[in-house]
Amino acid sequence: MRIRLCLAALSLVGGAGLATVLAPSATATTTAASAAAACTDIDVVSARGTFEPGRLGLIVGDPVFSSLQRKVTGKTLSSYAVNYPADLSLTSAAQGNRDLVNHVQSQAASCPNQRFVLVGYSQGANVVDNSIGISSAGAVVGSPIVATLPAAVEPKVAAVLLFGNPIRAIGKSVTGTYQSRTIDFCANGDPVCQAGGANTAAHLGYSANADAAATFAAGKV
């Protein structure tokens, strides 16, 4: 598994052409909007990294959710794994972008008191960036925005947790409405999020930041 993730990271770094911008008229293939889950207090929505195993993501999503379960007391938690290929196809991030927005909108309609923690690792960070209105076009395995969370849903997003975020390598970051609710980890030398980075292994070490991310989110919910 680690070898495959290393190869994925190397493919990302060496494959800038994979971030080809979709034509404005292109429509990403999407799955149907997910049926609303139970109305918990907090829904943790996680977009895994490229080829990352695990339900929410072995490196980031799963450990972050486990840590949140320990840190958030007196509230019920649910989780949702963004349904998208998480591969090197040109429409992968766009599919995740649309699925994330569809899921959160569906949940917000069915569970008006529910709040959300958005989690994105590597390509999954591109998915989250796009969903909150920060385009990942031009970043490795990025895409133009195909859907954004509407203004009515925005106050329900308690925290945004990003790891190895590819837009940082092209000089971008989360700004504006969601900035104060966002924590964005980029390991020193990680070539996916740091321009000129050369330590591919750094991209695989974000489990070490899961507890800090959960602490940040727990303070927002």
Tab-separated table of C-alpha atoms in Angstrom:
chain	number	residue	atom	x	y	z
A	1	MET	CA	0.000	0.000	0.000
A	2	ARG	CA	2.752	2.449	0.930
A	3	ILE	CA	4.559	1.725	-2.353
A	4	ARG	CA	1.384	2.413	-4.316
A	5	LEU	CA	0.839	5.709	-2.495
A	6	CYS	CA	4.460	6.665	-3.118
A	7	LEU	CA	3.953	5.987	-6.816
A	8	ALA	CA	0.776	8.050	-6.752
A	9	ALA	CA	2.619	10.941	-5.133
A	10	LEU	CA	5.410	10.673	-7.685
A	11	SER	CA	2.832	10.621	-10.480
A	12	LEU	CA	1.246	13.752	-9.076
A	13	VAL	CA	4.511	15.620	-8.841
A	14	GLY	CA	5.763	14.554	-12.229
A	15	GLY	CA	2.444	14.866	-13.984
A	16	ALA	CA	1.559	18.538	-14.082
A	17	GLY	CA	-0.249	17.815	-17.318
A	18	LEU	CA	-2.738	15.782	-15.320
A	19	ALA	CA	-4.134	19.043	-14.009
A	20	THR	CA	-5.569	19.904	-17.413
A	21	VAL	CA	-8.445	22.349	-17.059
A	22	LEU	CA	-11.798	21.001	-18.117
A	23	ALA	CA	-13.594	22.922	-20.828
A	24	PRO	CA	-16.288	25.163	-19.329
A	25	SER	CA	-18.978	23.136	-21.060
A	26	ALA	CA	-17.696	19.817	-19.752
A	27	THR	CA	-19.864	18.041	-17.221
A	28	ALA	CA	-18.299	15.618	-14.782
A	29	THR	CA	-19.906	12.220	-14.412
A	30	THR	CA	-21.477	12.095	-10.969
A	31	THR	CA	-23.259	9.627	-8.809
A	32	ALA	CA	-26.759	10.332	-7.611
A	33	ALA	CA	-26.981	12.462	-4.494
A	34	SER	CA	-26.581	10.265	-1.460
A	35	ALA	CA	-29.579	9.537	0.665
A	36	ALA	CA	-29.567	11.549	3.861
A	37	ALA	CA	-27.943	9.781	6.784
A	38	ALA	CA	-29.176	9.966	10.351
A	39	CYS	CA	-29.424	13.457	11.780
A	40	THR	CA	-26.354	13.534	13.980
A	41	ASP	CA	-25.019	16.765	15.448
A	42	ILE	CA	-21.881	16.695	13.272
A	43	ASP	CA	-21.249	15.037	9.923
A	44	VAL	CA	-17.592	14.541	9.029
A	45	VAL	CA	-17.255	14.610	5.233
A	46	SER	CA	-13.927	13.245	4.035
A	47	ALA	CA	-12.360	13.231	0.558
A	48	ARG	CA	-9.470	10.782	0.433
A	49	GLY	CA	-6.225	11.215	-1.478
A	50	THR	CA	-5.269	9.647	-4.795
A	51	PHE	CA	-5.432	5.840	-4.531
A	52	GLU	CA	-5.705	6.144	-0.735
A	53	PRO	CA	-7.306	3.052	0.856
A	54	GLY	CA	-9.530	3.119	3.909
A	55	ARG	CA	-13.166	4.094	4.292
A	56	LEU	CA	-12.568	7.804	4.884
A	57	GLY	CA	-8.869	7.530	4.031
A	58	LEU	CA	-6.273	5.449	5.824
A	59	ILE	CA	-3.720	8.258	6.169
A	60	VAL	CA	-6.001	11.167	7.076
A	61	GLY	CA	-9.772	10.647	7.132
A	62	ASP	CA	-9.957	7.584	9.356
A	63	PRO	CA	-7.519	8.843	12.028
A	64	VAL	CA	-9.098	12.314	12.042
A	65	PHE	CA	-12.567	10.846	12.580
A	66	SER	CA	-11.313	8.562	15.352
A	67	SER	CA	-9.663	11.508	17.088
A	68	LEU	CA	-12.807	13.637	16.738
A	69	GLN	CA	-14.850	10.882	18.352
A	70	ARG	CA	-12.572	11.085	21.382
A	71	LYS	CA	-12.459	14.873	21.562
A	72	VAL	CA	-16.053	15.872	20.847
A	73	THR	CA	-18.191	14.944	23.830
A	74	GLY	CA	-21.891	15.423	24.289
A	75	LYS	CA	-22.532	15.442	20.523
A	76	THR	CA	-23.282	12.696	18.031
A	77	LEU	CA	-21.034	12.215	14.989
A	78	SER	CA	-21.529	10.595	11.607
A	79	SER	CA	-19.170	10.341	8.659
A	80	TYR	CA	-19.391	10.335	4.880
A	81	ALA	CA	-16.744	9.236	2.404
A	82	VAL	CA	-16.904	11.418	-0.706
A	83	ASN	CA	-17.788	9.143	-3.602
A	84	TYR	CA	-15.303	9.805	-6.387
A	85	PRO	CA	-12.563	7.911	-8.260
A	86	ALA	CA	-9.589	9.492	-6.442
A	87	ASP	CA	-7.459	8.469	-9.409
A	88	LEU	CA	-5.395	10.308	-12.006
A	89	SER	CA	-8.229	10.869	-14.479
A	90	LEU	CA	-8.851	14.440	-15.574
A	91	THR	CA	-12.373	14.558	-14.139
A	92	SER	CA	-11.701	12.821	-10.820
A	93	ALA	CA	-11.547	15.924	-8.594
A	94	ALA	CA	-14.550	17.436	-10.357
A	95	GLN	CA	-16.605	14.316	-9.609
A	96	GLY	CA	-15.633	14.564	-5.959
A	97	ASN	CA	-16.451	18.266	-5.913
A	98	ARG	CA	-19.986	17.617	-7.128
A	99	ASP	CA	-20.569	14.643	-4.824
A	100	LEU	CA	-19.414	16.562	-1.750
A	101	VAL	CA	-21.703	19.505	-2.512
A	102	ASN	CA	-24.646	17.198	-3.283
A	103	HIS	CA	-24.155	15.306	-0.024
A	104	VAL	CA	-23.899	18.391	2.175
A	105	GLN	CA	-26.899	20.028	0.525
A	106	SER	CA	-28.958	16.865	0.962
A	107	GLN	CA	-27.969	16.543	4.594
A	108	ALA	CA	-28.608	20.218	5.309
A	109	ALA	CA	-32.105	19.925	3.852
A	110	SER	CA	-32.927	16.779	5.838
A	111	CYS	CA	-31.124	17.717	9.055
A	112	PRO	CA	-31.328	21.508	9.481
A	113	ASN	CA	-29.434	21.498	12.789
A	114	GLN	CA	-26.539	19.373	11.575
A	115	ARG	CA	-23.085	20.907	11.185
A	116	PHE	CA	-20.218	19.724	9.006
A	117	VAL	CA	-16.487	19.159	9.250
A	118	LEU	CA	-14.905	18.922	5.792
A	119	VAL	CA	-11.708	16.889	5.480
A	120	GLY	CA	-9.516	16.683	2.372
A	121	TYR	CA	-6.159	15.051	1.780
A	122	SER	CA	-4.067	15.557	-1.365
A	123	GLN	CA	-6.489	15.290	-4.311
A	124	GLY	CA	-9.237	15.290	-1.689
A	125	ALA	CA	-8.063	18.743	-0.623
A	126	ASN	CA	-8.666	19.871	-4.219
A	127	VAL	CA	-12.194	18.486	-3.877
A	128	VAL	CA	-12.810	20.455	-0.702
A	129	ASP	CA	-11.160	23.616	-2.083
A	130	ASN	CA	-13.466	23.595	-5.095
A	131	SER	CA	-16.522	22.920	-2.956
A	132	ILE	CA	-15.894	26.017	-0.839
A	133	GLY	CA	-15.216	28.183	-3.881
A	134	ILE	CA	-11.415	28.044	-4.184
A	135	SER	CA	-10.545	26.674	-7.624
A	136	SER	CA	-7.939	23.925	-7.827
A	137	ALA	CA	-7.548	24.347	-11.594
A	138	GLY	CA	-3.843	24.314	-12.431
A	139	ALA	CA	-2.853	22.270	-9.374
A	140	VAL	CA	-1.852	18.627	-9.751
A	141	VAL	CA	-4.999	16.534	-10.237
A	142	GLY	CA	-7.027	19.690	-9.792
A	143	SER	CA	-10.045	20.831	-11.742
A	144	PRO	CA	-12.212	23.869	-12.308
A	145	ILE	CA	-15.069	24.350	-9.862
A	146	VAL	CA	-18.202	22.472	-10.906
A	147	ALA	CA	-20.274	23.059	-7.740
A	148	THR	CA	-20.029	25.185	-4.610
A	149	LEU	CA	-21.749	25.062	-1.261
A	150	PRO	CA	-24.574	27.627	-1.317
A	151	ALA	CA	-24.653	30.610	1.011
A	152	ALA	CA	-27.438	29.041	3.067
A	153	VAL	CA	-25.218	26.063	3.889
A	154	GLU	CA	-22.003	28.002	4.572
A	155	PRO	CA	-22.762	28.770	8.280
A	156	LYS	CA	-23.270	25.047	8.891
A	157	VAL	CA	-19.639	24.252	7.979
A	158	ALA	CA	-17.860	24.319	11.332
A	159	ALA	CA	-14.339	23.449	10.188
A	160	VAL	CA	-12.283	22.675	7.099
A	161	LEU	CA	-9.280	20.372	7.571
A	162	LEU	CA	-6.802	20.147	4.680
A	163	PHE	CA	-3.628	18.080	4.305
A	164	GLY	CA	-1.041	18.108	1.504
A	165	ASN	CA	-3.177	20.632	-0.356
A	166	PRO	CA	-1.984	20.866	-3.999
A	167	ILE	CA	-3.140	24.469	-4.508
A	168	ARG	CA	-0.454	25.630	-2.092
A	169	ALA	CA	2.232	24.566	-4.578
A	170	ILE	CA	0.805	27.091	-7.049
A	171	GLY	CA	0.701	29.898	-4.499
A	172	LYS	CA	-2.952	29.640	-3.484
A	173	SER	CA	-4.710	29.009	-0.179
A	174	VAL	CA	-8.140	29.176	1.374
A	175	THR	CA	-9.110	32.813	1.788
A	176	GLY	CA	-12.341	34.653	2.411
A	177	THR	CA	-15.406	33.232	4.129
A	178	TYR	CA	-13.913	29.926	5.246
A	179	GLN	CA	-10.410	31.112	6.126
A	180	SER	CA	-10.902	31.376	9.893
A	181	ARG	CA	-12.447	27.896	9.974
A	182	THR	CA	-9.649	26.261	7.968
A	183	ILE	CA	-6.445	24.561	9.047
A	184	ASP	CA	-4.149	23.547	6.195
A	185	PHE	CA	-1.185	21.242	6.843
A	186	CYS	CA	1.736	21.086	4.415
A	187	ALA	CA	4.720	19.034	5.556
A	188	ASN	CA	8.135	20.502	4.863
A	189	GLY	CA	9.435	19.077	1.611
A	190	ASP	CA	6.101	17.663	0.460
A	191	PRO	CA	6.254	18.218	-3.309
A	192	VAL	CA	2.471	18.037	-3.704
A	193	CYS	CA	1.857	21.165	-1.626
A	194	GLN	CA	5.265	22.855	-1.499
A	195	ALA	CA	6.774	24.267	-4.670
A	196	GLY	CA	10.260	22.794	-5.025
A	197	GLY	CA	9.648	20.115	-2.400
A	198	ALA	CA	11.525	16.897	-2.997
A	199	ASN	CA	10.570	14.611	-0.120
A	200	THR	CA	7.811	12.369	-1.464
A	201	ALA	CA	7.656	10.472	1.836
A	202	ALA	CA	6.574	13.697	3.546
A	203	HIS	CA	3.294	13.466	1.651
A	204	LEU	CA	2.480	10.197	3.386
A	205	GLY	CA	3.014	11.345	6.968
A	206	TYR	CA	-0.124	13.362	7.706
A	207	SER	CA	-1.528	10.850	10.186
A	208	ALA	CA	0.782	12.639	12.614
A	209	ASN	CA	-1.375	15.762	12.227
A	210	ALA	CA	-4.725	14.050	12.780
A	211	ASP	CA	-4.877	14.876	16.485
A	212	ALA	CA	-4.022	18.561	15.962
A	213	ALA	CA	-6.638	18.798	13.224
A	214	ALA	CA	-9.265	17.167	15.421
A	215	THR	CA	-8.416	19.538	18.268
A	216	PHE	CA	-8.907	22.493	15.892
A	217	ALA	CA	-12.265	21.143	14.694
A	218	ALA	CA	-13.459	20.317	18.200
A	219	GLY	CA	-12.908	23.948	19.108
A	220	LYS	CA	-15.171	25.039	16.255
A	221	VAL	CA	-18.140	22.747	16.826
